[in-house]
Amino acid sequence: MDINSFVKQFDVGLDQSKIVKSGKNYFYASQELQDVRSKIKRDVFSLGIYLGCDSGKHFEPSPALIDIISKLAGAEKFRIFVNEKAETLFLYGRNILEESISRNPNNIKEGLVLIQNDKDENLGYGLFQTQGDDVVIKNLLDKGEYLRKESKKKR
């Protein structure tokens, strides 16, 4: 799966002229940044906003990409809102239980969802599923992931 296939799961699209692939990594860059890159005679490590990477088997999005998707027209039908306690737990990598959902405006029952706090700020995304009688949103990526990765590197 590539970046475009991933984004289409949320019924939205990105401006293709701003997507730049460098190796396995994807970036979102203005035309000005792309012009500067073309003048540099060496490989560029990073350019613009990091969107994620193609691991070969699947696309691994960045929290920045999920945030961009959550703001696009059409993505609102994938939004689930959670209370403050669930927000904290989700940012620590935990799953979301049904009682922590403060609003489900589109009555979503399954599939990928964008996790928003009550201020409509994106926290990440997850998979809405039922396990027996329990409703659970499995955490697939949250904004706390970056900090957890950095913390592991320092050990």
PDB file of C-alpha atoms in Angstrom:
ATOM      1  CA  MET A   1       0.000   0.000   0.000  1.00  0.00           C
ATOM      2  CA  ASP A   2       1.322   3.449  -0.870  1.00  0.00           C
ATOM      3  CA  ILE A   3       0.472   6.850   0.596  1.00  0.00           C
ATOM      4  CA  ASN A   4      -2.382   7.501  -1.850  1.00  0.00           C
ATOM      5  CA  SER A   5      -4.069   4.174  -1.084  1.00  0.00           C
ATOM      6  CA  PHE A   6      -3.754   4.893   2.631  1.00  0.00           C
ATOM      7  CA  VAL A   7      -5.263   8.384   2.334  1.00  0.00           C
ATOM      8  CA  LYS A   8      -8.151   7.130   0.145  1.00  0.00           C
ATOM      9  CA  GLN A   9      -9.342   4.966   3.062  1.00  0.00           C
ATOM     10  CA  PHE A  10     -10.586   8.236   4.600  1.00  0.00           C
ATOM     11  CA  ASP A  11     -12.348   9.360   1.379  1.00  0.00           C
ATOM     12  CA  VAL A  12      -9.978  12.316   0.945  1.00  0.00           C
ATOM     13  CA  GLY A  13      -7.061  13.182  -1.301  1.00  0.00           C
ATOM     14  CA  LEU A  14      -3.848  15.168  -0.960  1.00  0.00           C
ATOM     15  CA  ASP A  15      -2.465  17.726  -3.390  1.00  0.00           C
ATOM     16  CA  GLN A  16      -0.252  15.431  -5.485  1.00  0.00           C
ATOM     17  CA  SER A  17       1.998  18.289  -6.564  1.00  0.00           C
ATOM     18  CA  LYS A  18       3.142  18.667  -2.944  1.00  0.00           C
ATOM     19  CA  ILE A  19       3.957  15.016  -2.259  1.00  0.00           C
ATOM     20  CA  VAL A  20       7.637  14.174  -2.640  1.00  0.00           C
ATOM     21  CA  LYS A  21       9.049  10.659  -2.322  1.00  0.00           C
ATOM     22  CA  SER A  22      12.658  10.279  -1.213  1.00  0.00           C
ATOM     23  CA  GLY A  23      13.687   6.649  -0.893  1.00  0.00           C
ATOM     24  CA  LYS A  24      10.971   4.981   1.172  1.00  0.00           C
ATOM     25  CA  ASN A  25       9.899   8.256   2.797  1.00  0.00           C
ATOM     26  CA  TYR A  26       7.138  10.634   1.758  1.00  0.00           C
ATOM     27  CA  PHE A  27       7.126  14.378   2.450  1.00  0.00           C
ATOM     28  CA  TYR A  28       4.641  17.215   1.952  1.00  0.00           C
ATOM     29  CA  ALA A  29       6.554  20.166   0.501  1.00  0.00           C
ATOM     30  CA  SER A  30       5.672  23.454  -1.150  1.00  0.00           C
ATOM     31  CA  GLN A  31       6.854  24.156  -4.681  1.00  0.00           C
ATOM     32  CA  GLU A  32       9.434  26.586  -3.261  1.00  0.00           C
ATOM     33  CA  LEU A  33      11.015  23.827  -1.160  1.00  0.00           C
ATOM     34  CA  GLN A  34      10.986  21.458  -4.115  1.00  0.00           C
ATOM     35  CA  ASP A  35      12.759  24.103  -6.228  1.00  0.00           C
ATOM     36  CA  VAL A  36      15.463  24.528  -3.574  1.00  0.00           C
ATOM     37  CA  ARG A  37      15.882  20.735  -3.417  1.00  0.00           C
ATOM     38  CA  SER A  38      16.420  20.548  -7.180  1.00  0.00           C
ATOM     39  CA  LYS A  39      19.300  23.049  -6.907  1.00  0.00           C
ATOM     40  CA  ILE A  40      21.141  21.040  -4.251  1.00  0.00           C
ATOM     41  CA  LYS A  41      23.645  18.619  -5.746  1.00  0.00           C
ATOM     42  CA  ARG A  42      23.310  16.048  -2.957  1.00  0.00           C
ATOM     43  CA  ASP A  43      20.633  13.753  -1.601  1.00  0.00           C
ATOM     44  CA  VAL A  44      18.332  15.534   0.802  1.00  0.00           C
ATOM     45  CA  PHE A  45      17.558  13.712   4.051  1.00  0.00           C
ATOM     46  CA  SER A  46      14.277  15.507   4.748  1.00  0.00           C
ATOM     47  CA  LEU A  47      12.027  17.965   2.952  1.00  0.00           C
ATOM     48  CA  GLY A  48       8.939  19.676   4.356  1.00  0.00           C
ATOM     49  CA  ILE A  49       6.521  17.722   6.545  1.00  0.00           C
ATOM     50  CA  TYR A  50       7.262  14.024   7.027  1.00  0.00           C
ATOM     51  CA  LEU A  51       4.175  12.024   5.990  1.00  0.00           C
ATOM     52  CA  GLY A  52       5.353   8.463   6.527  1.00  0.00           C
ATOM     53  CA  CYS A  53       7.230   5.631   4.869  1.00  0.00           C
ATOM     54  CA  ASP A  54       6.593   2.667   2.627  1.00  0.00           C
ATOM     55  CA  SER A  55       7.831  -0.368   4.553  1.00  0.00           C
ATOM     56  CA  GLY A  56       7.382  -2.636   1.550  1.00  0.00           C
ATOM     57  CA  LYS A  57       4.377  -4.496   2.943  1.00  0.00           C
ATOM     58  CA  HIS A  58       2.345  -1.458   3.975  1.00  0.00           C
ATOM     59  CA  PHE A  59       2.437   2.293   4.390  1.00  0.00           C
ATOM     60  CA  GLU A  60       3.337   3.610   7.865  1.00  0.00           C
ATOM     61  CA  PRO A  61       1.792   7.080   8.331  1.00  0.00           C
ATOM     62  CA  SER A  62       3.224   9.802  10.541  1.00  0.00           C
ATOM     63  CA  PRO A  63       1.120  11.642  13.131  1.00  0.00           C
ATOM     64  CA  ALA A  64       1.458  14.733  10.898  1.00  0.00           C
ATOM     65  CA  LEU A  65      -0.258  12.923   8.004  1.00  0.00           C
ATOM     66  CA  ILE A  66      -3.125  11.807  10.241  1.00  0.00           C
ATOM     67  CA  ASP A  67      -3.480  15.404  11.450  1.00  0.00           C
ATOM     68  CA  ILE A  68      -3.582  16.690   7.850  1.00  0.00           C
ATOM     69  CA  ILE A  69      -6.180  14.064   6.877  1.00  0.00           C
ATOM     70  CA  SER A  70      -8.374  14.963   9.873  1.00  0.00           C
ATOM     71  CA  LYS A  71      -8.639  18.563   8.639  1.00  0.00           C
ATOM     72  CA  LEU A  72      -9.637  17.740   5.049  1.00  0.00           C
ATOM     73  CA  ALA A  73     -13.215  18.003   3.826  1.00  0.00           C
ATOM     74  CA  GLY A  74     -14.761  14.551   3.829  1.00  0.00           C
ATOM     75  CA  ALA A  75     -12.765  13.230   6.777  1.00  0.00           C
ATOM     76  CA  GLU A  76     -15.340  14.439   9.310  1.00  0.00           C
ATOM     77  CA  LYS A  77     -17.381  11.272   8.753  1.00  0.00           C
ATOM     78  CA  PHE A  78     -14.500   9.265  10.265  1.00  0.00           C
ATOM     79  CA  ARG A  79     -14.172  11.335  13.461  1.00  0.00           C
ATOM     80  CA  ILE A  80     -14.781   9.975  16.945  1.00  0.00           C
ATOM     81  CA  PHE A  81     -14.527  12.289  19.960  1.00  0.00           C
ATOM     82  CA  VAL A  82     -13.171  11.073  23.295  1.00  0.00           C
ATOM     83  CA  ASN A  83     -13.232  12.452  26.834  1.00  0.00           C
ATOM     84  CA  GLU A  84     -10.201  13.919  28.590  1.00  0.00           C
ATOM     85  CA  LYS A  85      -9.262  10.713  30.435  1.00  0.00           C
ATOM     86  CA  ALA A  86      -9.348   8.685  27.211  1.00  0.00           C
ATOM     87  CA  GLU A  87      -7.332  11.398  25.473  1.00  0.00           C
ATOM     88  CA  THR A  88      -4.509  10.986  27.978  1.00  0.00           C
ATOM     89  CA  LEU A  89      -4.591   7.187  27.861  1.00  0.00           C
ATOM     90  CA  PHE A  90      -4.717   7.162  24.053  1.00  0.00           C
ATOM     91  CA  LEU A  91      -1.643   9.413  23.876  1.00  0.00           C
ATOM     92  CA  TYR A  92       0.123   6.838  26.079  1.00  0.00           C
ATOM     93  CA  GLY A  93      -0.651   4.154  23.486  1.00  0.00           C
ATOM     94  CA  ARG A  94      -3.747   2.644  25.096  1.00  0.00           C
ATOM     95  CA  ASN A  95      -6.946   1.547  23.364  1.00  0.00           C
ATOM     96  CA  ILE A  96     -10.251   3.399  23.813  1.00  0.00           C
ATOM     97  CA  LEU A  97     -13.258   1.787  25.485  1.00  0.00           C
ATOM     98  CA  GLU A  98     -16.882   2.600  24.624  1.00  0.00           C
ATOM     99  CA  GLU A  99     -17.561   4.573  27.807  1.00  0.00           C
ATOM    100  CA  SER A 100     -14.738   6.977  26.880  1.00  0.00           C
ATOM    101  CA  ILE A 101     -16.375   8.023  23.604  1.00  0.00           C
ATOM    102  CA  SER A 102     -17.980  11.413  24.202  1.00  0.00           C
ATOM    103  CA  ARG A 103     -19.387  11.816  20.675  1.00  0.00           C
ATOM    104  CA  ASN A 104     -19.832   9.550  17.684  1.00  0.00           C
ATOM    105  CA  PRO A 105     -21.642  11.949  15.318  1.00  0.00           C
ATOM    106  CA  ASN A 106     -21.762   9.523  12.394  1.00  0.00           C
ATOM    107  CA  ASN A 107     -22.653   6.471  14.484  1.00  0.00           C
ATOM    108  CA  ILE A 108     -19.545   4.587  13.334  1.00  0.00           C
ATOM    109  CA  LYS A 109     -19.602   0.886  14.239  1.00  0.00           C
ATOM    110  CA  GLU A 110     -16.473  -0.462  12.496  1.00  0.00           C
ATOM    111  CA  GLY A 111     -13.403   0.429  10.471  1.00  0.00           C
ATOM    112  CA  LEU A 112     -10.771   3.139  10.631  1.00  0.00           C
ATOM    113  CA  VAL A 113     -11.533   6.224  12.705  1.00  0.00           C
ATOM    114  CA  LEU A 114      -9.823   9.525  13.431  1.00  0.00           C
ATOM    115  CA  ILE A 115      -9.538  10.141  17.166  1.00  0.00           C
ATOM    116  CA  GLN A 116     -10.339  13.717  18.212  1.00  0.00           C
ATOM    117  CA  ASN A 117     -10.453  15.289  21.662  1.00  0.00           C
ATOM    118  CA  ASP A 118     -13.443  17.411  22.684  1.00  0.00           C
ATOM    119  CA  LYS A 119     -11.666  20.498  21.285  1.00  0.00           C
ATOM    120  CA  ASP A 120     -11.605  18.778  17.858  1.00  0.00           C
ATOM    121  CA  GLU A 121      -7.808  18.349  17.919  1.00  0.00           C
ATOM    122  CA  ASN A 122      -6.573  15.187  16.262  1.00  0.00           C
ATOM    123  CA  LEU A 123      -4.840  12.676  18.533  1.00  0.00           C
ATOM    124  CA  GLY A 124      -4.231   9.875  16.018  1.00  0.00           C
ATOM    125  CA  TYR A 125      -6.229   7.107  14.435  1.00  0.00           C
ATOM    126  CA  GLY A 126      -7.523   3.683  15.347  1.00  0.00           C
ATOM    127  CA  LEU A 127      -9.613   0.706  14.335  1.00  0.00           C
ATOM    128  CA  PHE A 128     -13.195   0.652  15.643  1.00  0.00           C
ATOM    129  CA  GLN A 129     -14.173  -2.911  16.494  1.00  0.00           C
ATOM    130  CA  THR A 130     -16.373  -4.964  18.773  1.00  0.00           C
ATOM    131  CA  GLN A 131     -14.936  -7.699  20.957  1.00  0.00           C
ATOM    132  CA  GLY A 132     -17.850  -9.744  22.238  1.00  0.00           C
ATOM    133  CA  ASP A 133     -20.148  -7.205  23.888  1.00  0.00           C
ATOM    134  CA  ASP A 134     -17.368  -4.636  24.226  1.00  0.00           C
ATOM    135  CA  VAL A 135     -16.689  -1.787  21.833  1.00  0.00           C
ATOM    136  CA  VAL A 136     -13.003  -0.974  21.530  1.00  0.00           C
ATOM    137  CA  ILE A 137     -11.029   1.392  19.349  1.00  0.00           C
ATOM    138  CA  LYS A 138      -7.623  -0.179  18.837  1.00  0.00           C
ATOM    139  CA  ASN A 139      -4.845   2.417  18.864  1.00  0.00           C
ATOM    140  CA  LEU A 140      -3.010   2.259  15.525  1.00  0.00           C
ATOM    141  CA  LEU A 141      -1.076   5.538  15.849  1.00  0.00           C
ATOM    142  CA  ASP A 142      -1.134   8.418  18.298  1.00  0.00           C
ATOM    143  CA  LYS A 143       0.806  11.645  18.693  1.00  0.00           C
ATOM    144  CA  GLY A 144       2.605  10.262  21.747  1.00  0.00           C
ATOM    145  CA  GLU A 145       4.314   7.616  19.579  1.00  0.00           C
ATOM    146  CA  TYR A 146       7.099   9.990  18.555  1.00  0.00           C
ATOM    147  CA  LEU A 147       8.015  10.721  22.173  1.00  0.00           C
ATOM    148  CA  ARG A 148       7.943   7.022  23.089  1.00  0.00           C
ATOM    149  CA  LYS A 149      10.278   6.204  20.170  1.00  0.00           C
ATOM    150  CA  GLU A 150      12.696   8.981  21.135  1.00  0.00           C
ATOM    151  CA  SER A 151      12.684   7.822  24.748  1.00  0.00           C
ATOM    152  CA  LYS A 152      13.597   4.256  23.686  1.00  0.00           C
ATOM    153  CA  LYS A 153      16.495   5.539  21.552  1.00  0.00           C
ATOM    154  CA  LYS A 154      18.082   7.250  24.565  1.00  0.00           C
ATOM    155  CA  ARG A 155      18.158   4.062  26.660  1.00  0.00           C
TER     156      ARG A 155
END
